[in-house]
Amino acid sequence: MTSSPGARTVGKGSPERFVILDGMRGYFLVFMLLNHLSFQGSYMLVKINHAELSFVQDAPGFVFLSGLLIGMVYTRRMAEKGLATAGPIMWRRALELFAYAAGCLAAVLILMRIIPNAASAWQPWLEGLVGGGYAYLAAALTLLYQPTYMDILPQYIVYLTAAPPLLWLCVKGKWHWVAALSGLLWFAVQIGLHLPLANTMNAGLGAAQDGLAMRGHFNLMAWQIVFMAGMVLGTLAIQGKLDLDRLFNPHRRFPFTIAVAVLTFFLALKLSLTAQILPEDILQRLAPYDNRPEFGAIYLLNFAAMAYAVGWLIVAGKQTRNGTLRSLSAALTWIFQLRFLRLLGRHSLQVYAYHVVLVYVLAAFDRQMGPLPEGQKTMIAIAGIASLALPALLMEWRARVKRVDSETNRATIPFSPRPST
């Protein structure tokens, strides 16, 4: 990998293998599980969560890191092999993820017929898929009707499908066009320009079955800005055009201070909303910007500020003279390098699919046995977190077996000397 002087980038062959990024994805998976677990009467452990104090949640970070790693992993392949060769690799990956999404849906629908009272427990999450007919199932398989918590994988499938030509533009130095297009698409959603298309699609679905319409928590046209931002930055990093020493300079704390000031302001706003102390006229003004499904301006601004603040602490914090910031840097680095989190992060999409089924099963269990005491809820949540390692360990075992088989096959191929000429 080539890089500009002073630029600190991570290439595919780096011995660190994106250790920090794997740990971050694992961290997001743990907190997504805590947020998605559903108990009667809620539970205390979910309150130990950064989302309680800010407008930054785990899903944007997960999507951003997915885009970042797409840029970092596929940029070199795209540069060496071209769009015609590297593009199909990415599309095959999207097809593999579709299989995971369909498998997740199939598992939940099968379990619904096996677990007592599961249909009533899951009805708010599945809605029309509970006795709604085959049109709902067809809409779910085409990613237009997304049950609750099954909406991250469809996002990634759509973005990965669209990514190859956009990544090709980035590789060719036209990343500005990709960034501009992404920003315009996000803005179009904020002012409602997507509504005619959405209404047309809903009319078509309604014609197939009365009452059927698109369902999904995330507006893909808005949330793409997080994925595309990550992909552009990942490409620039691999190309050596992203100078981290300059971007995260321990001797230039002003940008970091601005990011912290933004987060502090919105912390006060978040606490005011939680305490319900804001007057109605302010709430009405705030509503269009506080729109998580369409990734409103508040969420975009807070995510950018948090991403920069965390990046600065990890890269530059350990070199600053401020002892508190050095301690925060050390703590974040330690957390994101935990082996458990890195394990989850290396197989994040498989772990996410597993976590969806787990959340559904535990919700049915709680409906059957609950309400549970707080101590039991905490124990179940901790056991659920530990169980996230199961699909990751399975993937590691499969990779190890495949590697051993490959090495064995190479070792047993008989030597065949070239014929003399």
CSV table of C-alpha atoms in Angstrom, one decimal:
chain,number,residue,atom,x,y,z
A,1,MET,CA,0.0,0.0,0.0
A,2,THR,CA,1.3,3.4,-0.8
A,3,SER,CA,0.5,6.4,1.3
A,4,SER,CA,1.3,10.0,1.5
A,5,PRO,CA,4.0,11.2,4.0
A,6,GLY,CA,2.6,11.3,7.4
A,7,ALA,CA,-0.7,9.6,6.4
A,8,ARG,CA,-1.7,6.8,8.7
A,9,THR,CA,-3.9,4.3,6.8
A,10,VAL,CA,-4.7,0.6,7.3
A,11,GLY,CA,-4.4,-1.7,4.3
A,12,LYS,CA,-5.8,-5.1,3.7
A,13,GLY,CA,-2.5,-6.7,4.5
A,14,SER,CA,-2.0,-4.8,7.8
A,15,PRO,CA,-1.2,-7.2,10.7
A,16,GLU,CA,-3.8,-5.3,12.8
A,17,ARG,CA,-6.6,-6.5,10.4
A,18,PHE,CA,-8.8,-3.6,11.3
A,19,VAL,CA,-8.7,-4.7,14.9
A,20,ILE,CA,-10.3,-1.5,16.2
A,21,LEU,CA,-13.0,-1.5,13.6
A,22,ASP,CA,-13.9,-5.2,14.3
A,23,GLY,CA,-14.1,-4.3,18.0
A,24,MET,CA,-16.4,-1.3,17.3
A,25,ARG,CA,-18.8,-3.5,15.3
A,26,GLY,CA,-18.9,-6.0,18.1
A,27,TYR,CA,-19.6,-3.2,20.5
A,28,PHE,CA,-22.5,-2.0,18.4
A,29,LEU,CA,-23.9,-5.6,18.2
A,30,VAL,CA,-23.9,-5.9,22.0
A,31,PHE,CA,-25.8,-2.7,22.5
A,32,MET,CA,-28.2,-3.5,19.7
A,33,LEU,CA,-29.1,-6.7,21.5
A,34,LEU,CA,-29.6,-4.8,24.7
A,35,ASN,CA,-31.9,-2.3,23.0
A,36,HIS,CA,-33.9,-4.9,21.1
A,37,LEU,CA,-34.5,-7.3,24.0
A,38,SER,CA,-38.2,-7.0,25.0
A,39,PHE,CA,-39.4,-7.7,28.5
A,40,GLN,CA,-42.7,-6.9,30.1
A,41,GLY,CA,-42.1,-3.7,32.1
A,42,SER,CA,-38.7,-3.1,30.3
A,43,TYR,CA,-35.5,-3.7,32.3
A,44,MET,CA,-32.8,-1.7,34.0
A,45,LEU,CA,-29.8,-2.9,32.0
A,46,VAL,CA,-31.1,-1.3,28.8
A,47,LYS,CA,-30.7,2.1,30.6
A,48,ILE,CA,-26.9,1.7,30.7
A,49,ASN,CA,-26.7,2.9,27.2
A,50,HIS,CA,-25.1,5.9,25.4
A,51,ALA,CA,-28.4,6.3,23.4
A,52,GLU,CA,-30.0,7.5,26.6
A,53,LEU,CA,-27.7,10.5,26.7
A,54,SER,CA,-27.5,11.5,23.0
A,55,PHE,CA,-29.1,11.2,19.6
A,56,VAL,CA,-26.3,8.8,18.5
A,57,GLN,CA,-27.3,5.1,18.5
A,58,ASP,CA,-25.8,1.9,17.4
A,59,ALA,CA,-27.4,1.3,14.0
A,60,PRO,CA,-25.7,4.4,12.3
A,61,GLY,CA,-22.3,3.3,13.6
A,62,PHE,CA,-22.9,-0.2,12.3
A,63,VAL,CA,-24.0,1.0,8.9
A,64,PHE,CA,-21.1,3.5,8.7
A,65,LEU,CA,-18.5,0.8,9.6
A,66,SER,CA,-20.0,-1.5,7.0
A,67,GLY,CA,-19.5,1.2,4.3
A,68,LEU,CA,-16.0,2.0,5.6
A,69,LEU,CA,-14.9,-1.6,5.4
A,70,ILE,CA,-16.4,-2.0,1.9
A,71,GLY,CA,-14.2,0.9,0.8
A,72,MET,CA,-11.1,-0.5,2.6
A,73,VAL,CA,-11.5,-4.1,1.4
A,74,TYR,CA,-12.8,-3.7,-2.2
A,75,THR,CA,-10.9,-0.6,-3.3
A,76,ARG,CA,-7.7,-2.5,-4.0
A,77,ARG,CA,-9.6,-5.3,-5.8
A,78,MET,CA,-11.5,-2.7,-7.9
A,79,ALA,CA,-8.2,-0.9,-8.8
A,80,GLU,CA,-6.5,-4.2,-9.8
A,81,LYS,CA,-9.3,-6.1,-11.4
A,82,GLY,CA,-11.7,-3.4,-12.6
A,83,LEU,CA,-15.4,-3.0,-12.2
A,84,ALA,CA,-16.3,-6.0,-14.4
A,85,THR,CA,-14.4,-8.4,-12.2
A,86,ALA,CA,-14.7,-6.9,-8.7
A,87,GLY,CA,-18.4,-5.9,-9.1
A,88,PRO,CA,-19.7,-9.4,-9.4
A,89,ILE,CA,-17.8,-10.3,-6.2
A,90,MET,CA,-19.7,-7.7,-4.3
A,91,TRP,CA,-23.0,-8.7,-5.9
A,92,ARG,CA,-22.4,-12.4,-4.9
A,93,ARG,CA,-21.8,-11.1,-1.3
A,94,ALA,CA,-25.2,-9.3,-1.5
A,95,LEU,CA,-26.9,-12.5,-2.6
A,96,GLU,CA,-25.3,-14.3,0.3
A,97,LEU,CA,-26.7,-11.7,2.7
A,98,PHE,CA,-30.1,-12.1,1.1
A,99,ALA,CA,-29.9,-15.8,2.0
A,100,TYR,CA,-29.2,-14.8,5.6
A,101,ALA,CA,-32.2,-12.3,5.6
A,102,ALA,CA,-34.5,-14.9,4.1
A,103,GLY,CA,-33.3,-17.6,6.5
A,104,CYS,CA,-33.9,-15.2,9.4
A,105,LEU,CA,-37.4,-14.6,8.2
A,106,ALA,CA,-38.0,-18.4,7.6
A,107,ALA,CA,-36.7,-19.3,11.1
A,108,VAL,CA,-39.1,-16.8,12.8
A,109,LEU,CA,-42.1,-17.9,10.8
A,110,ILE,CA,-41.4,-21.6,11.5
A,111,LEU,CA,-40.8,-20.9,15.2
A,112,MET,CA,-44.1,-19.0,15.3
A,113,ARG,CA,-45.9,-22.3,14.6
A,114,ILE,CA,-43.9,-24.2,17.2
A,115,ILE,CA,-43.6,-21.9,20.2
A,116,PRO,CA,-46.9,-21.4,22.1
A,117,ASN,CA,-48.3,-17.9,22.0
A,118,ALA,CA,-45.5,-16.7,19.7
A,119,ALA,CA,-47.9,-15.3,17.2
A,120,SER,CA,-49.5,-13.0,19.7
A,121,ALA,CA,-46.2,-12.0,21.2
A,122,TRP,CA,-44.7,-11.2,17.8
A,123,GLN,CA,-47.7,-9.7,16.0
A,124,PRO,CA,-46.6,-6.1,16.6
A,125,TRP,CA,-43.3,-6.9,15.0
A,126,LEU,CA,-44.6,-9.1,12.1
A,127,GLU,CA,-48.0,-7.4,11.6
A,128,GLY,CA,-49.3,-8.7,8.3
A,129,LEU,CA,-47.1,-11.7,8.2
A,130,VAL,CA,-49.3,-13.1,11.0
A,131,GLY,CA,-52.2,-14.5,8.9
A,132,GLY,CA,-51.9,-11.9,6.2
A,133,GLY,CA,-51.6,-14.1,3.2
A,134,TYR,CA,-48.9,-14.8,0.6
A,135,ALA,CA,-48.7,-11.2,-0.6
A,136,TYR,CA,-47.1,-10.2,2.7
A,137,LEU,CA,-44.6,-13.0,2.4
A,138,ALA,CA,-43.7,-12.0,-1.1
A,139,ALA,CA,-43.3,-8.4,-0.1
A,140,ALA,CA,-41.0,-9.5,2.8
A,141,LEU,CA,-38.8,-11.5,0.5
A,142,THR,CA,-38.5,-8.6,-1.9
A,143,LEU,CA,-37.4,-6.5,1.1
A,144,LEU,CA,-40.4,-4.1,0.8
A,145,TYR,CA,-42.1,-5.4,4.0
A,146,GLN,CA,-39.5,-5.6,6.7
A,147,PRO,CA,-40.4,-7.1,10.1
A,148,THR,CA,-39.1,-5.3,13.2
A,149,TYR,CA,-35.4,-5.8,13.8
A,150,MET,CA,-35.0,-7.5,10.3
A,151,ASP,CA,-34.3,-4.1,8.6
A,152,ILE,CA,-30.5,-3.8,8.9
A,153,LEU,CA,-29.7,-6.7,6.6
A,154,PRO,CA,-32.0,-5.4,3.8
A,155,GLN,CA,-30.2,-2.0,4.1
A,156,TYR,CA,-26.8,-3.6,3.7
A,157,ILE,CA,-28.1,-5.7,0.7
A,158,VAL,CA,-29.4,-2.7,-1.1
A,159,TYR,CA,-26.3,-0.6,-0.5
A,160,LEU,CA,-23.9,-3.4,-1.4
A,161,THR,CA,-25.9,-4.0,-4.6
A,162,ALA,CA,-25.6,-0.3,-5.6
A,163,ALA,CA,-22.0,0.1,-4.4
A,164,PRO,CA,-19.8,-1.3,-7.2
A,165,PRO,CA,-20.2,1.5,-9.8
A,166,LEU,CA,-20.1,4.1,-7.0
A,167,LEU,CA,-16.9,2.6,-5.6
A,168,TRP,CA,-15.5,2.6,-9.1
A,169,LEU,CA,-16.0,6.3,-9.3
A,170,CYS,CA,-14.2,6.7,-6.0
A,171,VAL,CA,-11.3,4.6,-7.1
A,172,LYS,CA,-11.1,6.8,-10.2
A,173,GLY,CA,-10.8,9.9,-8.1
A,174,LYS,CA,-14.4,11.0,-8.6
A,175,TRP,CA,-15.4,10.5,-4.9
A,176,HIS,CA,-16.7,14.1,-4.8
A,177,TRP,CA,-19.5,13.1,-7.2
A,178,VAL,CA,-20.5,10.2,-5.0
A,179,ALA,CA,-20.5,12.4,-1.9
A,180,ALA,CA,-22.6,15.1,-3.6
A,181,LEU,CA,-25.1,12.5,-4.9
A,182,SER,CA,-25.4,10.9,-1.5
A,183,GLY,CA,-26.0,14.3,0.1
A,184,LEU,CA,-28.6,15.4,-2.4
A,185,LEU,CA,-30.4,12.1,-2.0
A,186,TRP,CA,-30.5,12.5,1.8
A,187,PHE,CA,-31.7,16.1,1.4
A,188,ALA,CA,-34.4,15.0,-1.1
A,189,VAL,CA,-35.9,12.7,1.6
A,190,GLN,CA,-35.8,15.5,4.2
A,191,ILE,CA,-38.1,17.7,2.0
A,192,GLY,CA,-40.3,14.8,0.9
A,193,LEU,CA,-39.3,14.4,-2.7
A,194,HIS,CA,-39.3,10.6,-2.3
A,195,LEU,CA,-43.0,10.6,-1.4
A,196,PRO,CA,-44.4,10.3,-5.0
A,197,LEU,CA,-42.3,7.1,-5.5
A,198,ALA,CA,-43.2,5.7,-2.1
A,199,ASN,CA,-46.9,6.4,-2.7
A,200,THR,CA,-46.8,4.7,-6.1
A,201,MET,CA,-45.1,1.6,-4.6
A,202,ASN,CA,-47.7,1.5,-1.8
A,203,ALA,CA,-50.5,1.7,-4.3
A,204,GLY,CA,-49.1,-1.2,-6.2
A,205,LEU,CA,-48.7,-3.3,-3.0
A,206,GLY,CA,-52.2,-2.3,-2.0
A,207,ALA,CA,-53.5,-3.5,-5.3
A,208,ALA,CA,-51.9,-6.9,-4.7
A,209,GLN,CA,-53.6,-7.2,-1.3
A,210,ASP,CA,-55.8,-4.8,0.5
A,211,GLY,CA,-53.9,-3.0,3.3
A,212,LEU,CA,-50.4,-4.1,2.2
A,213,ALA,CA,-47.9,-1.3,2.1
A,214,MET,CA,-44.1,-0.9,2.5
A,215,ARG,CA,-42.9,-1.4,6.0
A,216,GLY,CA,-39.5,-0.6,7.5
A,217,HIS,CA,-38.0,1.5,10.2
A,218,PHE,CA,-35.2,2.9,8.1
A,219,ASN,CA,-35.6,5.0,5.0
A,220,LEU,CA,-32.9,3.6,2.7
A,221,MET,CA,-32.6,6.7,0.6
A,222,ALA,CA,-31.8,8.8,3.7
A,223,TRP,CA,-29.7,6.3,5.7
A,224,GLN,CA,-27.5,5.7,2.6
A,225,ILE,CA,-25.6,8.9,3.5
A,226,VAL,CA,-24.0,7.0,6.5
A,227,PHE,CA,-22.9,4.0,4.4
A,228,MET,CA,-21.6,6.1,1.5
A,229,ALA,CA,-19.7,8.4,3.8
A,230,GLY,CA,-18.0,5.4,5.2
A,231,MET,CA,-17.3,3.9,1.8
A,232,VAL,CA,-15.8,7.2,0.5
A,233,LEU,CA,-13.5,7.5,3.6
A,234,GLY,CA,-12.5,3.9,3.3
A,235,THR,CA,-11.5,4.3,-0.3
A,236,LEU,CA,-9.5,7.5,0.5
A,237,ALA,CA,-7.8,5.7,3.4
A,238,ILE,CA,-6.6,2.8,1.2
A,239,GLN,CA,-5.4,5.2,-1.5
A,240,GLY,CA,-3.4,7.1,1.0
A,241,LYS,CA,-5.4,10.3,0.5
A,242,LEU,CA,-6.7,10.4,4.1
A,243,ASP,CA,-4.1,11.9,6.3
A,244,LEU,CA,-5.2,10.8,9.8
A,245,ASP,CA,-2.3,12.7,11.5
A,246,ARG,CA,-3.7,15.9,10.0
A,247,LEU,CA,-7.3,15.1,10.5
A,248,PHE,CA,-6.8,13.9,14.1
A,249,ASN,CA,-4.0,16.2,15.3
A,250,PRO,CA,-3.2,16.0,19.1
A,251,HIS,CA,-1.9,19.6,19.0
A,252,ARG,CA,-5.1,20.9,17.2
A,253,ARG,CA,-7.9,20.3,19.7
A,254,PHE,CA,-10.3,23.0,18.3
A,255,PRO,CA,-12.2,20.6,16.0
A,256,PHE,CA,-12.4,18.1,18.8
A,257,THR,CA,-13.7,20.8,21.1
A,258,ILE,CA,-16.4,21.8,18.6
A,259,ALA,CA,-17.5,18.2,18.3
A,260,VAL,CA,-17.7,17.9,22.1
A,261,ALA,CA,-19.7,21.2,22.3
A,262,VAL,CA,-22.2,19.9,19.7
A,263,LEU,CA,-22.7,16.7,21.7
A,264,THR,CA,-23.0,18.5,25.0
A,265,PHE,CA,-25.7,20.8,23.6
A,266,PHE,CA,-27.7,17.9,22.3
A,267,LEU,CA,-27.2,16.0,25.6
A,268,ALA,CA,-29.0,18.8,27.3
A,269,LEU,CA,-31.7,18.7,24.6
A,270,LYS,CA,-32.0,14.9,25.0
A,271,LEU,CA,-32.4,15.2,28.7
A,272,SER,CA,-35.0,17.9,28.3
A,273,LEU,CA,-37.0,15.7,26.0
A,274,THR,CA,-36.8,12.8,28.4
A,275,ALA,CA,-37.9,15.0,31.3
A,276,GLN,CA,-40.7,16.4,29.1
A,277,ILE,CA,-39.9,20.0,30.1
A,278,LEU,CA,-39.9,21.6,26.6
A,279,PRO,CA,-42.9,23.7,25.6
A,280,GLU,CA,-45.2,22.4,22.9
A,281,ASP,CA,-44.2,25.1,20.3
A,282,ILE,CA,-40.5,24.1,20.6
A,283,LEU,CA,-41.4,20.4,20.2
A,284,GLN,CA,-43.3,21.2,17.0
A,285,ARG,CA,-40.3,23.1,15.6
A,286,LEU,CA,-38.0,20.3,16.6
A,287,ALA,CA,-40.1,17.4,15.2
A,288,PRO,CA,-39.0,17.6,11.5
A,289,TYR,CA,-35.3,17.4,12.5
A,290,ASP,CA,-35.8,14.7,15.2
A,291,ASN,CA,-36.8,12.1,12.7
A,292,ARG,CA,-34.8,8.9,13.2
A,293,PRO,CA,-36.4,6.7,10.4
A,294,GLU,CA,-35.4,9.4,7.9
A,295,PHE,CA,-32.1,10.2,9.6
A,296,GLY,CA,-33.1,13.8,10.3
A,297,ALA,CA,-30.6,16.6,10.6
A,298,ILE,CA,-30.2,16.2,14.4
A,299,TYR,CA,-29.1,12.6,13.9
A,300,LEU,CA,-26.7,13.4,11.1
A,301,LEU,CA,-25.1,16.2,13.0
A,302,ASN,CA,-24.8,14.2,16.2
A,303,PHE,CA,-23.4,11.2,14.3
A,304,ALA,CA,-20.7,13.3,12.5
A,305,ALA,CA,-19.7,15.0,15.8
A,306,MET,CA,-19.6,11.6,17.7
A,307,ALA,CA,-17.6,9.9,14.9
A,308,TYR,CA,-15.0,12.7,14.9
A,309,ALA,CA,-14.8,12.9,18.7
A,310,VAL,CA,-14.3,9.1,19.0
A,311,GLY,CA,-11.8,9.0,16.1
A,312,TRP,CA,-9.8,11.9,17.6
A,313,LEU,CA,-9.7,10.2,21.0
A,314,ILE,CA,-8.5,6.9,19.6
A,315,VAL,CA,-5.9,8.3,17.1
A,316,ALA,CA,-4.8,11.5,18.8
A,317,GLY,CA,-5.9,11.2,22.4
A,318,LYS,CA,-3.0,9.1,23.5
A,319,GLN,CA,-0.6,11.8,22.4
A,320,THR,CA,-2.3,14.8,24.0
A,321,ARG,CA,-1.0,16.5,27.1
A,322,ASN,CA,-4.4,16.3,28.8
A,323,GLY,CA,-4.4,13.4,31.3
A,324,THR,CA,-8.2,13.0,31.2
A,325,LEU,CA,-8.2,12.7,27.4
A,326,ARG,CA,-5.3,10.2,27.5
A,327,SER,CA,-7.3,8.1,30.0
A,328,LEU,CA,-10.4,8.2,27.8
A,329,SER,CA,-8.3,7.3,24.8
A,330,ALA,CA,-6.8,4.3,26.6
A,331,ALA,CA,-10.2,3.2,27.8
A,332,LEU,CA,-11.8,3.3,24.4
A,333,THR,CA,-8.8,1.5,22.8
A,334,TRP,CA,-9.0,-1.2,25.5
A,335,ILE,CA,-12.8,-1.7,25.0
A,336,PHE,CA,-12.6,-1.9,21.2
A,337,GLN,CA,-9.7,-4.4,21.4
A,338,LEU,CA,-11.5,-6.8,23.6
A,339,ARG,CA,-11.2,-10.3,22.0
A,340,PHE,CA,-15.0,-11.0,22.5
A,341,LEU,CA,-16.0,-7.8,20.7
A,342,ARG,CA,-13.4,-8.4,17.9
A,343,LEU,CA,-14.8,-11.9,17.4
A,344,LEU,CA,-18.3,-10.6,17.0
A,345,GLY,CA,-17.2,-7.9,14.7
A,346,ARG,CA,-15.3,-10.2,12.3
A,347,HIS,CA,-18.7,-12.0,11.7
A,348,SER,CA,-21.0,-9.1,12.4
A,349,LEU,CA,-23.7,-9.9,9.8
A,350,GLN,CA,-24.0,-13.5,10.8
A,351,VAL,CA,-24.2,-12.4,14.5
A,352,TYR,CA,-26.8,-9.8,13.6
A,353,ALA,CA,-29.0,-12.5,11.9
A,354,TYR,CA,-28.6,-14.7,15.0
A,355,HIS,CA,-29.5,-11.8,17.4
A,356,VAL,CA,-32.8,-11.2,15.5
A,357,VAL,CA,-34.0,-14.8,16.1
A,358,LEU,CA,-32.8,-14.7,19.7
A,359,VAL,CA,-34.7,-11.5,20.4
A,360,TYR,CA,-37.9,-13.0,19.0
A,361,VAL,CA,-37.5,-16.2,21.0
A,362,LEU,CA,-36.8,-14.4,24.2
A,363,ALA,CA,-39.8,-12.1,23.6
A,364,ALA,CA,-42.1,-15.2,23.3
A,365,PHE,CA,-40.5,-16.7,26.4
A,366,ASP,CA,-41.2,-13.5,28.4
A,367,ARG,CA,-44.8,-13.5,27.2
A,368,GLN,CA,-45.2,-17.1,28.3
A,369,MET,CA,-43.3,-16.9,31.7
A,370,GLY,CA,-43.3,-13.1,32.6
A,371,PRO,CA,-43.4,-10.6,34.0
A,372,LEU,CA,-40.0,-11.7,35.3
A,373,PRO,CA,-38.1,-10.2,38.2
A,374,GLU,CA,-35.4,-7.7,37.4
A,375,GLY,CA,-32.6,-10.0,38.4
A,376,GLN,CA,-33.8,-12.7,35.9
A,377,LYS,CA,-34.1,-10.1,33.2
A,378,THR,CA,-30.5,-9.1,33.8
A,379,MET,CA,-29.2,-12.7,33.8
A,380,ILE,CA,-31.1,-13.4,30.5
A,381,ALA,CA,-29.6,-10.3,28.9
A,382,ILE,CA,-26.1,-11.2,30.0
A,383,ALA,CA,-26.5,-14.8,28.8
A,384,GLY,CA,-27.9,-13.4,25.5
A,385,ILE,CA,-24.8,-11.3,25.0
A,386,ALA,CA,-22.5,-14.3,25.7
A,387,SER,CA,-24.4,-16.4,23.2
A,388,LEU,CA,-23.6,-13.9,20.4
A,389,ALA,CA,-20.3,-15.7,20.2
A,390,LEU,CA,-21.9,-18.9,19.0
A,391,PRO,CA,-22.5,-18.0,15.4
A,392,ALA,CA,-19.1,-16.2,15.3
A,393,LEU,CA,-17.3,-19.3,16.7
A,394,LEU,CA,-19.1,-21.4,14.2
A,395,MET,CA,-17.9,-19.2,11.3
A,396,GLU,CA,-14.3,-19.3,12.7
A,397,TRP,CA,-14.5,-23.1,12.9
A,398,ARG,CA,-15.8,-23.4,9.3
A,399,ALA,CA,-13.0,-21.2,8.1
A,400,ARG,CA,-10.4,-23.2,9.9
A,401,VAL,CA,-11.8,-26.5,8.5
A,402,LYS,CA,-11.8,-25.0,5.0
A,403,ARG,CA,-8.3,-23.8,5.4
A,404,VAL,CA,-7.0,-27.2,6.7
A,405,ASP,CA,-8.8,-29.0,3.8
A,406,SER,CA,-7.3,-26.7,1.3
A,407,GLU,CA,-3.8,-27.2,2.7
A,408,THR,CA,-4.4,-31.0,2.8
A,409,ASN,CA,-5.5,-31.0,-0.8
A,410,ARG,CA,-2.4,-29.1,-1.9
A,411,ALA,CA,-0.2,-31.4,0.0
A,412,THR,CA,-1.7,-34.6,-1.5
A,413,ILE,CA,-1.6,-33.5,-5.2
A,414,PRO,CA,1.0,-35.7,-6.8
A,415,PHE,CA,3.9,-34.0,-8.3
A,416,SER,CA,3.8,-34.1,-12.1
A,417,PRO,CA,7.1,-32.9,-13.8
A,418,ARG,CA,6.8,-30.9,-16.9
A,419,PRO,CA,7.4,-33.0,-20.0
A,420,SER,CA,10.8,-32.4,-21.7
A,421,THR,CA,10.7,-30.6,-25.0
